[in-house]
PDB file of C-alpha atoms in Angstrom:
ATOM      1  CA  UNK A   1      29.405  -6.067  -1.299  1.00 47.00           C
ATOM      2  CA  UNK A   2      27.816  -7.650   1.750  1.00 52.00           C
ATOM      3  CA  UNK A   3      29.747 -10.681   3.036  1.00 54.00           C
ATOM      4  CA  UNK A   4      28.269 -13.866   4.452  1.00 59.00           C
ATOM      5  CA  UNK A   5      29.533 -12.997   7.926  1.00 63.00           C
ATOM      6  CA  UNK A   6      27.978  -9.512   7.778  1.00 67.00           C
ATOM      7  CA  UNK A   7      24.611 -10.880   6.685  1.00 69.00           C
ATOM      8  CA  UNK A   8      24.626 -13.560   9.363  1.00 68.00           C
ATOM      9  CA  UNK A   9      25.627 -11.156  12.126  1.00 73.00           C
ATOM     10  CA  UNK A  10      23.102  -8.517  11.093  1.00 78.00           C
ATOM     11  CA  UNK A  11      20.145 -10.875  10.914  1.00 79.00           C
ATOM     12  CA  UNK A  12      21.171 -12.632  14.125  1.00 81.00           C
ATOM     13  CA  UNK A  13      21.323  -9.311  15.995  1.00 83.00           C
ATOM     14  CA  UNK A  14      17.886  -8.483  14.610  1.00 86.00           C
ATOM     15  CA  UNK A  15      16.505 -11.798  15.882  1.00 85.00           C
ATOM     16  CA  UNK A  16      18.053 -11.233  19.315  1.00 86.00           C
ATOM     17  CA  UNK A  17      16.396  -7.806  19.568  1.00 86.00           C
ATOM     18  CA  UNK A  18      13.032  -9.301  18.556  1.00 86.00           C
ATOM     19  CA  UNK A  19      13.346 -11.999  21.212  1.00 84.00           C
ATOM     20  CA  UNK A  20      14.626  -9.645  23.915  1.00 86.00           C
ATOM     21  CA  UNK A  21      11.629  -7.316  23.554  1.00 85.00           C
ATOM     22  CA  UNK A  22       9.149 -10.116  22.695  1.00 84.00           C
ATOM     23  CA  UNK A  23       8.166  -8.275  19.523  1.00 86.00           C
ATOM     24  CA  UNK A  24       6.809 -11.486  18.026  1.00 83.00           C
ATOM     25  CA  UNK A  25       3.560 -10.616  19.815  1.00 87.00           C
ATOM     26  CA  UNK A  26       3.030  -7.925  17.174  1.00 88.00           C
ATOM     27  CA  UNK A  27       2.121 -10.812  14.898  1.00 87.00           C
ATOM     28  CA  UNK A  28      -1.253 -11.034  16.695  1.00 89.00           C
ATOM     29  CA  UNK A  29      -2.638  -7.612  15.582  1.00 89.00           C
ATOM     30  CA  UNK A  30      -1.002  -8.170  12.196  1.00 91.00           C
ATOM     31  CA  UNK A  31      -2.871 -11.435  11.684  1.00 91.00           C
ATOM     32  CA  UNK A  32      -6.146  -9.952  12.942  1.00 92.00           C
ATOM     33  CA  UNK A  33      -6.002  -6.849  10.718  1.00 92.00           C
ATOM     34  CA  UNK A  34      -4.842  -8.853   7.705  1.00 94.00           C
ATOM     35  CA  UNK A  35      -7.586 -11.473   7.985  1.00 92.00           C
ATOM     36  CA  UNK A  36     -10.273  -8.800   8.475  1.00 91.00           C
ATOM     37  CA  UNK A  37      -9.041  -6.939   5.407  1.00 93.00           C
ATOM     38  CA  UNK A  38      -8.740 -10.074   3.274  1.00 92.00           C
ATOM     39  CA  UNK A  39     -12.368 -10.835   4.080  1.00 90.00           C
ATOM     40  CA  UNK A  40     -13.576  -7.389   2.974  1.00 90.00           C
ATOM     41  CA  UNK A  41     -11.418  -6.739  -0.110  1.00 92.00           C
ATOM     42  CA  UNK A  42     -12.620  -9.732  -2.195  1.00 91.00           C
ATOM     43  CA  UNK A  43     -16.233  -8.698  -1.552  1.00 89.00           C
ATOM     44  CA  UNK A  44     -15.670  -5.241  -3.039  1.00 90.00           C
ATOM     45  CA  UNK A  45     -13.591  -6.664  -5.899  1.00 92.00           C
ATOM     46  CA  UNK A  46     -16.358  -9.161  -6.689  1.00 89.00           C
ATOM     47  CA  UNK A  47     -18.954  -6.376  -6.807  1.00 89.00           C
ATOM     48  CA  UNK A  48     -16.811  -4.406  -9.257  1.00 89.00           C
ATOM     49  CA  UNK A  49     -15.847  -7.221 -11.614  1.00 89.00           C
ATOM     50  CA  UNK A  50     -19.270  -8.881 -11.705  1.00 86.00           C
ATOM     51  CA  UNK A  51     -21.025  -5.653 -12.678  1.00 86.00           C
ATOM     52  CA  UNK A  52     -20.420  -4.412 -16.206  1.00 87.00           C
ATOM     53  CA  UNK A  53     -21.377  -0.828 -15.377  1.00 87.00           C
ATOM     54  CA  UNK A  54     -18.843  -0.656 -12.528  1.00 88.00           C
ATOM     55  CA  UNK A  55     -15.911  -2.166 -14.390  1.00 87.00           C
ATOM     56  CA  UNK A  56     -16.484   0.301 -17.246  1.00 89.00           C
ATOM     57  CA  UNK A  57     -15.850   3.320 -14.983  1.00 90.00           C
ATOM     58  CA  UNK A  58     -12.358   4.604 -14.323  1.00 92.00           C
ATOM     59  CA  UNK A  59     -12.863   5.340 -10.623  1.00 90.00           C
ATOM     60  CA  UNK A  60     -13.976   1.790  -9.881  1.00 91.00           C
ATOM     61  CA  UNK A  61     -11.100   0.333 -11.894  1.00 94.00           C
ATOM     62  CA  UNK A  62      -8.737   2.437  -9.780  1.00 93.00           C
ATOM     63  CA  UNK A  63     -10.436   1.231  -6.591  1.00 92.00           C
ATOM     64  CA  UNK A  64     -10.119  -2.369  -7.769  1.00 94.00           C
ATOM     65  CA  UNK A  65      -6.438  -1.916  -8.596  1.00 96.00           C
ATOM     66  CA  UNK A  66      -5.754  -0.404  -5.167  1.00 94.00           C
ATOM     67  CA  UNK A  67      -7.518  -3.249  -3.378  1.00 95.00           C
ATOM     68  CA  UNK A  68      -5.778  -5.877  -5.534  1.00 96.00           C
ATOM     69  CA  UNK A  69      -2.373  -4.368  -4.725  1.00 96.00           C
ATOM     70  CA  UNK A  70      -3.332  -4.291  -1.041  1.00 96.00           C
ATOM     71  CA  UNK A  71      -4.338  -7.974  -1.106  1.00 96.00           C
ATOM     72  CA  UNK A  72      -0.989  -8.928  -2.641  1.00 96.00           C
ATOM     73  CA  UNK A  73       0.893  -6.808  -0.097  1.00 96.00           C
ATOM     74  CA  UNK A  74      -1.048  -8.209   2.858  1.00 95.00           C
ATOM     75  CA  UNK A  75      -0.557 -11.834   1.834  1.00 95.00           C
ATOM     76  CA  UNK A  76       3.195 -11.453   1.324  1.00 94.00           C
ATOM     77  CA  UNK A  77       3.580  -9.402   4.500  1.00 93.00           C
ATOM     78  CA  UNK A  78       1.659 -11.968   6.573  1.00 93.00           C
ATOM     79  CA  UNK A  79       3.601 -14.931   5.151  1.00 92.00           C
ATOM     80  CA  UNK A  80       6.922 -13.162   5.708  1.00 92.00           C
ATOM     81  CA  UNK A  81       6.089 -12.208   9.298  1.00 89.00           C
ATOM     82  CA  UNK A  82       4.859 -15.740   9.990  1.00 89.00           C
ATOM     83  CA  UNK A  83       8.120 -17.215   8.686  1.00 88.00           C
ATOM     84  CA  UNK A  84      10.080 -14.719  10.776  1.00 86.00           C
ATOM     85  CA  UNK A  85       8.043 -15.563  13.882  1.00 83.00           C
ATOM     86  CA  UNK A  86       8.662 -19.320  13.622  1.00 84.00           C
ATOM     87  CA  UNK A  87      12.315 -18.749  12.580  1.00 82.00           C
ATOM     88  CA  UNK A  88      12.114 -20.352   9.152  1.00 85.00           C
ATOM     89  CA  UNK A  89      15.447 -20.186   7.338  1.00 85.00           C
ATOM     90  CA  UNK A  90      14.678 -18.374   4.072  1.00 85.00           C
ATOM     91  CA  UNK A  91      17.101 -18.484   1.110  1.00 85.00           C
ATOM     92  CA  UNK A  92      18.341 -15.010   0.303  1.00 82.00           C
ATOM     93  CA  UNK A  93      17.219 -15.126  -3.335  1.00 83.00           C
ATOM     94  CA  UNK A  94      13.675 -16.016  -2.201  1.00 87.00           C
ATOM     95  CA  UNK A  95      13.734 -13.162   0.284  1.00 86.00           C
ATOM     96  CA  UNK A  96      14.931 -10.783  -2.449  1.00 85.00           C
ATOM     97  CA  UNK A  97      12.077 -11.720  -4.786  1.00 89.00           C
ATOM     98  CA  UNK A  98       9.468 -11.519  -2.005  1.00 91.00           C
ATOM     99  CA  UNK A  99      10.862  -8.129  -0.998  1.00 88.00           C
ATOM    100  CA  UNK A 100      10.698  -6.856  -4.583  1.00 90.00           C
ATOM    101  CA  UNK A 101       7.079  -7.976  -5.026  1.00 94.00           C
ATOM    102  CA  UNK A 102       6.098  -6.521  -1.626  1.00 93.00           C
ATOM    103  CA  UNK A 103       7.627  -3.136  -2.454  1.00 90.00           C
ATOM    104  CA  UNK A 104       5.966  -3.263  -5.887  1.00 94.00           C
ATOM    105  CA  UNK A 105       2.534  -3.871  -4.342  1.00 96.00           C
ATOM    106  CA  UNK A 106       3.005  -1.060  -1.811  1.00 93.00           C
ATOM    107  CA  UNK A 107       4.209   1.445  -4.430  1.00 93.00           C
ATOM    108  CA  UNK A 108       1.416   0.426  -6.822  1.00 95.00           C
ATOM    109  CA  UNK A 109      -1.204   1.159  -4.153  1.00 94.00           C
ATOM    110  CA  UNK A 110       0.330   4.587  -3.470  1.00 93.00           C
ATOM    111  CA  UNK A 111       0.467   5.462  -7.163  1.00 94.00           C
ATOM    112  CA  UNK A 112      -3.106   4.274  -7.718  1.00 94.00           C
ATOM    113  CA  UNK A 113      -4.635   6.310  -4.885  1.00 92.00           C
ATOM    114  CA  UNK A 114      -2.749   9.294  -6.264  1.00 92.00           C
ATOM    115  CA  UNK A 115      -4.404   8.638  -9.625  1.00 93.00           C
ATOM    116  CA  UNK A 116      -7.778   8.380  -7.852  1.00 91.00           C
ATOM    117  CA  UNK A 117      -7.374  11.948  -6.630  1.00 90.00           C
ATOM    118  CA  UNK A 118      -6.310  13.077 -10.106  1.00 92.00           C
ATOM    119  CA  UNK A 119      -9.307  11.227 -11.582  1.00 91.00           C
ATOM    120  CA  UNK A 120     -11.662  13.055  -9.219  1.00 87.00           C
ATOM    121  CA  UNK A 121     -10.097  16.375 -10.161  1.00 89.00           C
ATOM    122  CA  UNK A 122     -10.449  15.675 -13.892  1.00 91.00           C
ATOM    123  CA  UNK A 123     -14.080  14.560 -13.440  1.00 87.00           C
ATOM    124  CA  UNK A 124     -14.977  17.774 -11.592  1.00 84.00           C
ATOM    125  CA  UNK A 125     -12.850  20.124 -13.672  1.00 86.00           C
ATOM    126  CA  UNK A 126     -13.833  18.836 -17.132  1.00 88.00           C
ATOM    127  CA  UNK A 127     -17.068  16.851 -16.683  1.00 86.00           C
ATOM    128  CA  UNK A 128     -18.117  17.050 -20.336  1.00 85.00           C
ATOM    129  CA  UNK A 129     -14.809  15.662 -21.614  1.00 86.00           C
ATOM    130  CA  UNK A 130     -14.147  13.245 -18.748  1.00 87.00           C
ATOM    131  CA  UNK A 131     -15.177  10.031 -20.531  1.00 86.00           C
ATOM    132  CA  UNK A 132     -13.216  11.054 -23.624  1.00 88.00           C
ATOM    133  CA  UNK A 133     -10.095  11.753 -21.557  1.00 86.00           C
ATOM    134  CA  UNK A 134     -10.227   8.532 -19.510  1.00 87.00           C
ATOM    135  CA  UNK A 135     -12.094   5.748 -21.318  1.00 89.00           C
ATOM    136  CA  UNK A 136     -11.725   2.191 -19.884  1.00 89.00           C
ATOM    137  CA  UNK A 137      -9.120   1.015 -22.460  1.00 91.00           C
ATOM    138  CA  UNK A 138      -6.897   3.984 -21.661  1.00 93.00           C
ATOM    139  CA  UNK A 139      -7.361   3.326 -17.942  1.00 93.00           C
ATOM    140  CA  UNK A 140      -6.258  -0.286 -18.446  1.00 94.00           C
ATOM    141  CA  UNK A 141      -3.081   0.916 -20.157  1.00 95.00           C
ATOM    142  CA  UNK A 142      -2.434   3.410 -17.365  1.00 95.00           C
ATOM    143  CA  UNK A 143      -2.801   0.695 -14.723  1.00 96.00           C
ATOM    144  CA  UNK A 144      -0.375  -1.572 -16.581  1.00 96.00           C
ATOM    145  CA  UNK A 145       2.057   1.338 -16.665  1.00 96.00           C
ATOM    146  CA  UNK A 146       1.564   1.890 -12.919  1.00 96.00           C
ATOM    147  CA  UNK A 147       2.492  -1.728 -12.157  1.00 96.00           C
ATOM    148  CA  UNK A 148       5.550  -1.512 -14.430  1.00 95.00           C
ATOM    149  CA  UNK A 149       6.656   1.755 -12.835  1.00 93.00           C
ATOM    150  CA  UNK A 150       6.160   0.359  -9.331  1.00 93.00           C
ATOM    151  CA  UNK A 151       8.143  -2.788 -10.190  1.00 93.00           C
ATOM    152  CA  UNK A 152      11.047  -1.009 -11.898  1.00 89.00           C
ATOM    153  CA  UNK A 153      13.109   0.043  -8.871  1.00 83.00           C
ATOM    154  CA  UNK A 154      12.747  -3.065  -6.633  1.00 85.00           C
ATOM    155  CA  UNK A 155      13.471  -5.550  -9.424  1.00 86.00           C
ATOM    156  CA  UNK A 156      16.425  -3.504 -10.670  1.00 82.00           C
ATOM    157  CA  UNK A 157      17.812  -3.761  -7.139  1.00 77.00           C
ATOM    158  CA  UNK A 158      17.344  -7.539  -7.204  1.00 77.00           C
ATOM    159  CA  UNK A 159      19.340  -7.715 -10.446  1.00 77.00           C
ATOM    160  CA  UNK A 160      22.033  -5.454  -8.981  1.00 72.00           C
ATOM    161  CA  UNK A 161      22.385  -7.681  -5.915  1.00 68.00           C
ATOM    162  CA  UNK A 162      22.641 -10.835  -8.035  1.00 64.00           C
ATOM    163  CA  UNK A 163      25.243  -9.233 -10.310  1.00 58.00           C
ATOM    164  CA  UNK A 164      27.385  -8.566  -7.240  1.00 57.00           C
ATOM    165  CA  UNK A 165      27.469 -12.331  -6.621  1.00 50.00           C
ATOM    166  CA  UNK A 166      26.318 -12.115  -3.050  1.00 56.00           C
ATOM    167  CA  UNK A 167      26.721 -15.357  -1.088  1.00 54.00           C
ATOM    168  CA  UNK A 168      23.951 -17.902  -1.174  1.00 67.00           C
ATOM    169  CA  UNK A 169      22.953 -17.854   2.492  1.00 74.00           C
ATOM    170  CA  UNK A 170      19.774 -18.510   4.412  1.00 79.00           C
ATOM    171  CA  UNK A 171      18.323 -15.714   6.538  1.00 78.00           C
ATOM    172  CA  UNK A 172      16.631 -16.182   9.925  1.00 80.00           C
ATOM    173  CA  UNK A 173      14.504 -13.087   9.158  1.00 82.00           C
ATOM    174  CA  UNK A 174      13.390 -11.667   5.813  1.00 84.00           C
ATOM    175  CA  UNK A 175      12.818  -7.921   5.948  1.00 80.00           C
ATOM    176  CA  UNK A 176      12.599  -5.264   3.259  1.00 79.00           C
ATOM    177  CA  UNK A 177      14.749  -2.935   5.365  1.00 75.00           C
ATOM    178  CA  UNK A 178      17.507  -5.518   5.824  1.00 72.00           C
ATOM    179  CA  UNK A 179      17.545  -6.439   2.135  1.00 70.00           C
ATOM    180  CA  UNK A 180      17.839  -2.830   0.977  1.00 68.00           C
ATOM    181  CA  UNK A 181      20.255  -2.014   3.781  1.00 63.00           C
ATOM    182  CA  UNK A 182      22.726  -4.640   2.577  1.00 63.00           C
ATOM    183  CA  UNK A 183      23.494  -2.626  -0.555  1.00 55.00           C
ATOM    184  CA  UNK A 184      26.543  -0.430  -0.675  1.00 46.00           C
ATOM    185  CA  UNK A 185      26.259   3.045   0.810  1.00 48.00           C
ATOM    186  CA  UNK A 186      26.085   4.921  -2.511  1.00 50.00           C
ATOM    187  CA  UNK A 187      23.285   2.666  -3.735  1.00 59.00           C
ATOM    188  CA  UNK A 188      21.584   3.052  -0.376  1.00 61.00           C
ATOM    189  CA  UNK A 189      21.487   6.807  -0.802  1.00 64.00           C
ATOM    190  CA  UNK A 190      20.014   6.411  -4.268  1.00 69.00           C
ATOM    191  CA  UNK A 191      17.267   4.168  -2.937  1.00 69.00           C
ATOM    192  CA  UNK A 192      16.621   6.612  -0.096  1.00 69.00           C
ATOM    193  CA  UNK A 193      16.362   9.559  -2.497  1.00 75.00           C
ATOM    194  CA  UNK A 194      14.194   7.564  -4.936  1.00 76.00           C
ATOM    195  CA  UNK A 195      11.546   6.704  -2.341  1.00 76.00           C
ATOM    196  CA  UNK A 196      11.594  10.187  -0.805  1.00 76.00           C
ATOM    197  CA  UNK A 197      11.210  12.014  -4.131  1.00 83.00           C
ATOM    198  CA  UNK A 198       8.490   9.628  -5.338  1.00 85.00           C
ATOM    199  CA  UNK A 199       6.514  10.108  -2.114  1.00 83.00           C
ATOM    200  CA  UNK A 200       6.899  13.894  -2.273  1.00 86.00           C
ATOM    201  CA  UNK A 201       5.733  14.037  -5.903  1.00 90.00           C
ATOM    202  CA  UNK A 202       2.611  12.012  -5.082  1.00 91.00           C
ATOM    203  CA  UNK A 203       1.889  14.081  -1.964  1.00 87.00           C
ATOM    204  CA  UNK A 204       2.314  17.399  -3.801  1.00 92.00           C
ATOM    205  CA  UNK A 205       0.117  16.232  -6.678  1.00 93.00           C
ATOM    206  CA  UNK A 206      -2.631  15.144  -4.258  1.00 91.00           C
ATOM    207  CA  UNK A 207      -2.434  18.426  -2.342  1.00 91.00           C
ATOM    208  CA  UNK A 208      -2.607  20.450  -5.562  1.00 92.00           C
ATOM    209  CA  UNK A 209      -5.658  18.539  -6.818  1.00 90.00           C
ATOM    210  CA  UNK A 210      -7.534  18.955  -3.544  1.00 89.00           C
ATOM    211  CA  UNK A 211      -6.769  22.680  -3.371  1.00 89.00           C
ATOM    212  CA  UNK A 212      -7.931  23.146  -6.952  1.00 88.00           C
ATOM    213  CA  UNK A 213     -11.064  21.077  -6.262  1.00 85.00           C
ATOM    214  CA  UNK A 214     -11.938  23.309  -3.340  1.00 83.00           C
ATOM    215  CA  UNK A 215     -11.368  26.469  -5.382  1.00 85.00           C
ATOM    216  CA  UNK A 216     -13.539  25.171  -8.230  1.00 79.00           C
ATOM    217  CA  UNK A 217     -16.421  23.959  -6.024  1.00 79.00           C
ATOM    218  CA  UNK A 218     -16.445  26.521  -3.187  1.00 76.00           C
ATOM    219  CA  UNK A 219     -19.114  28.633  -4.919  1.00 73.00           C
ATOM    220  CA  UNK A 220     -21.489  25.678  -5.342  1.00 69.00           C
ATOM    221  CA  UNK A 221     -22.590  25.575  -1.692  1.00 66.00           C
ATOM    222  CA  UNK A 222     -21.425  22.022  -0.959  1.00 63.00           C
ATOM    223  CA  UNK A 223     -19.024  23.202   1.761  1.00 64.00           C
ATOM    224  CA  UNK A 224     -21.422  25.405   3.735  1.00 67.00           C
ATOM    225  CA  UNK A 225     -22.771  22.755   6.091  1.00 66.00           C
ATOM    226  CA  UNK A 226     -20.347  21.569   8.762  1.00 61.00           C
ATOM    227  CA  UNK A 227     -21.355  17.941   8.209  1.00 57.00           C
ATOM    228  CA  UNK A 228     -21.927  18.115   4.457  1.00 61.00           C
ATOM    229  CA  UNK A 229     -21.081  15.045   2.392  1.00 65.00           C
ATOM    230  CA  UNK A 230     -18.239  16.926   0.711  1.00 66.00           C
ATOM    231  CA  UNK A 231     -16.612  17.820   4.039  1.00 71.00           C
ATOM    232  CA  UNK A 232     -17.011  14.323   5.470  1.00 70.00           C
ATOM    233  CA  UNK A 233     -15.689  12.724   2.284  1.00 71.00           C
ATOM    234  CA  UNK A 234     -12.696  15.053   2.157  1.00 77.00           C
ATOM    235  CA  UNK A 235     -11.916  14.396   5.828  1.00 75.00           C
ATOM    236  CA  UNK A 236     -12.206  10.630   5.435  1.00 76.00           C
ATOM    237  CA  UNK A 237     -10.077  10.573   2.289  1.00 80.00           C
ATOM    238  CA  UNK A 238      -7.521  12.894   3.882  1.00 83.00           C
ATOM    239  CA  UNK A 239      -7.134  10.624   6.912  1.00 84.00           C
ATOM    240  CA  UNK A 240      -6.822   7.537   4.720  1.00 85.00           C
ATOM    241  CA  UNK A 241      -4.257   9.200   2.456  1.00 87.00           C
ATOM    242  CA  UNK A 242      -2.264  10.196   5.526  1.00 88.00           C
ATOM    243  CA  UNK A 243      -2.362   6.610   6.766  1.00 90.00           C
ATOM    244  CA  UNK A 244      -1.143   5.384   3.376  1.00 92.00           C
ATOM    245  CA  UNK A 245       1.703   7.863   3.029  1.00 90.00           C
ATOM    246  CA  UNK A 246       2.952   8.070   6.636  1.00 91.00           C
ATOM    247  CA  UNK A 247       4.411   4.512   6.719  1.00 91.00           C
ATOM    248  CA  UNK A 248       6.251   5.253   3.475  1.00 86.00           C
ATOM    249  CA  UNK A 249       7.926   8.291   5.003  1.00 85.00           C
ATOM    250  CA  UNK A 250       8.716   6.265   8.139  1.00 89.00           C
ATOM    251  CA  UNK A 251      10.280   3.569   5.956  1.00 86.00           C
ATOM    252  CA  UNK A 252      12.401   6.242   4.265  1.00 80.00           C
ATOM    253  CA  UNK A 253      13.529   7.275   7.754  1.00 84.00           C
ATOM    254  CA  UNK A 254      14.351   3.631   8.508  1.00 84.00           C
ATOM    255  CA  UNK A 255      16.573   3.472   5.430  1.00 78.00           C
ATOM    256  CA  UNK A 256      18.439   6.528   6.708  1.00 78.00           C
ATOM    257  CA  UNK A 257      18.799   5.180  10.256  1.00 81.00           C
ATOM    258  CA  UNK A 258      19.983   1.782   8.994  1.00 77.00           C
ATOM    259  CA  UNK A 259      23.382   3.246   8.053  1.00 72.00           C
ATOM    260  CA  UNK A 260      23.768   5.296  11.233  1.00 76.00           C
ATOM    261  CA  UNK A 261      26.115   3.755  13.781  1.00 77.00           C
ATOM    262  CA  UNK A 262      24.926   6.015  16.600  1.00 81.00           C
ATOM    263  CA  UNK A 263      21.392   4.547  16.500  1.00 82.00           C
ATOM    264  CA  UNK A 264      20.835   1.480  18.654  1.00 85.00           C
ATOM    265  CA  UNK A 265      19.767  -1.783  17.068  1.00 85.00           C
ATOM    266  CA  UNK A 266      16.777  -1.982  19.412  1.00 88.00           C
ATOM    267  CA  UNK A 267      15.466   1.382  18.169  1.00 88.00           C
ATOM    268  CA  UNK A 268      15.715   0.274  14.548  1.00 88.00           C
ATOM    269  CA  UNK A 269      13.970  -3.019  15.295  1.00 90.00           C
ATOM    270  CA  UNK A 270      11.144  -1.305  17.216  1.00 91.00           C
ATOM    271  CA  UNK A 271      10.496   1.271  14.490  1.00 91.00           C
ATOM    272  CA  UNK A 272      10.560  -1.342  11.727  1.00 90.00           C
ATOM    273  CA  UNK A 273       8.314  -3.784  13.606  1.00 91.00           C
ATOM    274  CA  UNK A 274       5.650  -1.223  14.507  1.00 92.00           C
ATOM    275  CA  UNK A 275       5.678   0.214  10.990  1.00 93.00           C
ATOM    276  CA  UNK A 276       5.389  -3.156   9.244  1.00 91.00           C
ATOM    277  CA  UNK A 277       2.965  -4.823  11.689  1.00 91.00           C
ATOM    278  CA  UNK A 278       0.588  -1.939  12.408  1.00 91.00           C
ATOM    279  CA  UNK A 279       1.095   1.320  10.501  1.00 93.00           C
ATOM    280  CA  UNK A 280       1.235  -0.201   7.015  1.00 93.00           C
ATOM    281  CA  UNK A 281      -1.866  -2.316   7.690  1.00 94.00           C
ATOM    282  CA  UNK A 282      -4.245   0.329   9.053  1.00 93.00           C
ATOM    283  CA  UNK A 283      -4.984   2.103   5.727  1.00 93.00           C
ATOM    284  CA  UNK A 284      -5.525  -1.257   4.037  1.00 93.00           C
ATOM    285  CA  UNK A 285      -8.029  -2.205   6.716  1.00 92.00           C
ATOM    286  CA  UNK A 286     -10.013   1.018   6.168  1.00 90.00           C
ATOM    287  CA  UNK A 287      -9.717   1.139   2.369  1.00 90.00           C
ATOM    288  CA  UNK A 288     -12.407  -1.423   1.411  1.00 89.00           C
ATOM    289  CA  UNK A 289     -14.961   0.333   3.621  1.00 83.00           C
ATOM    290  CA  UNK A 290     -14.138   3.882   2.514  1.00 81.00           C
ATOM    291  CA  UNK A 291     -13.237   3.470  -1.158  1.00 73.00           C
ATOM    292  CA  UNK A 292     -15.552   0.531  -1.654  1.00 67.00           C
ATOM    293  CA  UNK A 293     -18.701   0.460   0.438  1.00 65.00           C
ATOM    294  CA  UNK A 294     -18.978   4.262   0.576  1.00 71.00           C
ATOM    295  CA  UNK A 295     -19.766   4.381  -3.137  1.00 78.00           C
ATOM    296  CA  UNK A 296     -23.530   3.966  -3.541  1.00 78.00           C
ATOM    297  CA  UNK A 297     -23.148   1.881  -6.693  1.00 82.00           C
ATOM    298  CA  UNK A 298     -20.927  -0.658  -4.927  1.00 84.00           C
ATOM    299  CA  UNK A 299     -23.175  -0.715  -1.866  1.00 80.00           C
ATOM    300  CA  UNK A 300     -26.245  -1.287  -4.009  1.00 83.00           C
ATOM    301  CA  UNK A 301     -24.499  -4.023  -5.976  1.00 83.00           C
ATOM    302  CA  UNK A 302     -23.434  -5.721  -2.766  1.00 81.00           C
ATOM    303  CA  UNK A 303     -26.967  -5.618  -1.387  1.00 81.00           C
ATOM    304  CA  UNK A 304     -28.315  -7.073  -4.641  1.00 82.00           C
ATOM    305  CA  UNK A 305     -25.773  -9.910  -4.551  1.00 77.00           C
ATOM    306  CA  UNK A 306     -26.588 -10.675  -0.918  1.00 76.00           C
ATOM    307  CA  UNK A 307     -30.317 -10.565  -1.627  1.00 76.00           C
ATOM    308  CA  UNK A 308     -29.883 -12.855  -4.629  1.00 77.00           C
ATOM    309  CA  UNK A 309     -27.781 -15.274  -2.573  1.00 67.00           C
ATOM    310  CA  UNK A 310     -30.393 -15.237   0.203  1.00 74.00           C
ATOM    311  CA  UNK A 311     -33.184 -15.997  -2.267  1.00 70.00           C
ATOM    312  CA  UNK A 312     -31.218 -18.886  -3.757  1.00 68.00           C
ATOM    313  CA  UNK A 313     -30.553 -20.242  -0.280  1.00 65.00           C
ATOM    314  CA  UNK A 314     -34.207 -20.000   0.633  1.00 65.00           C
ATOM    315  CA  UNK A 315     -35.193 -21.763  -2.597  1.00 67.00           C
ATOM    316  CA  UNK A 316     -32.689 -24.543  -1.958  1.00 64.00           C
ATOM    317  CA  UNK A 317     -33.931 -25.063   1.603  1.00 57.00           C
ATOM    318  CA  UNK A 318     -37.542 -25.160   0.432  1.00 55.00           C
TER     319      UNK A 318
END
């Protein structure tokens, strides 16, 4: 069980490393990327939820769920980094809950984009039975299950920490890595294995679906042109999926390095800061433009909403 002295010393060393390397300046790109993303995501979500045809399709419901999870993650991440930058003393129980919700939002986004690939595979592989296999009510149930699955591990850890009667202290920094790292070693290994296996399952499932999609569609001529829509779409989605999954694998590495005594504190702080402030934000900045505006239906809906708003504005001015 982590003692009060251990918690205080660990967080204080973390703060000293942040100050020594002036890593608080990473808050600037974090704020910029977060604000830009929070301006784009609600636009795409509005287009989906205001249009009956869009919110009745599984792929758009999956897009909306991904963007909603990203919005929740970005808000919590920005608030946490802001509190860390201005050295707000955060009660440990508050930090635990914020950490659990942040991890839930991140895992939910990963699981949902995995389902988006599976949804594409099902739509191409069984087009005649697609709407029977994934009607909107069933999709709603699946999304509820995704949120419950994503929340299971982090909130179980919160309960485990509280049952150990950890001291009620205030932390100078609130970090997911520090919270998980304060568990006992055997629990730490379980968390490490959990995240690694979950990420590998999602990655293998995505790779399998894309390979099968290529094998099914290679005779249809959509891959012949170097700059065909299929090639460009696959490349764009592949890059975005890599950006989503890479920070998760880096975080798994952070969990492993946290228990290593031969790794310097500065190295751990640098890796964690860059991963949280930049790497985890990049896919969320690209997602609304790729998964949202790239779909013709969403683009057309957005243009109609803007045109309608412009006409109303012109009428009001007149």
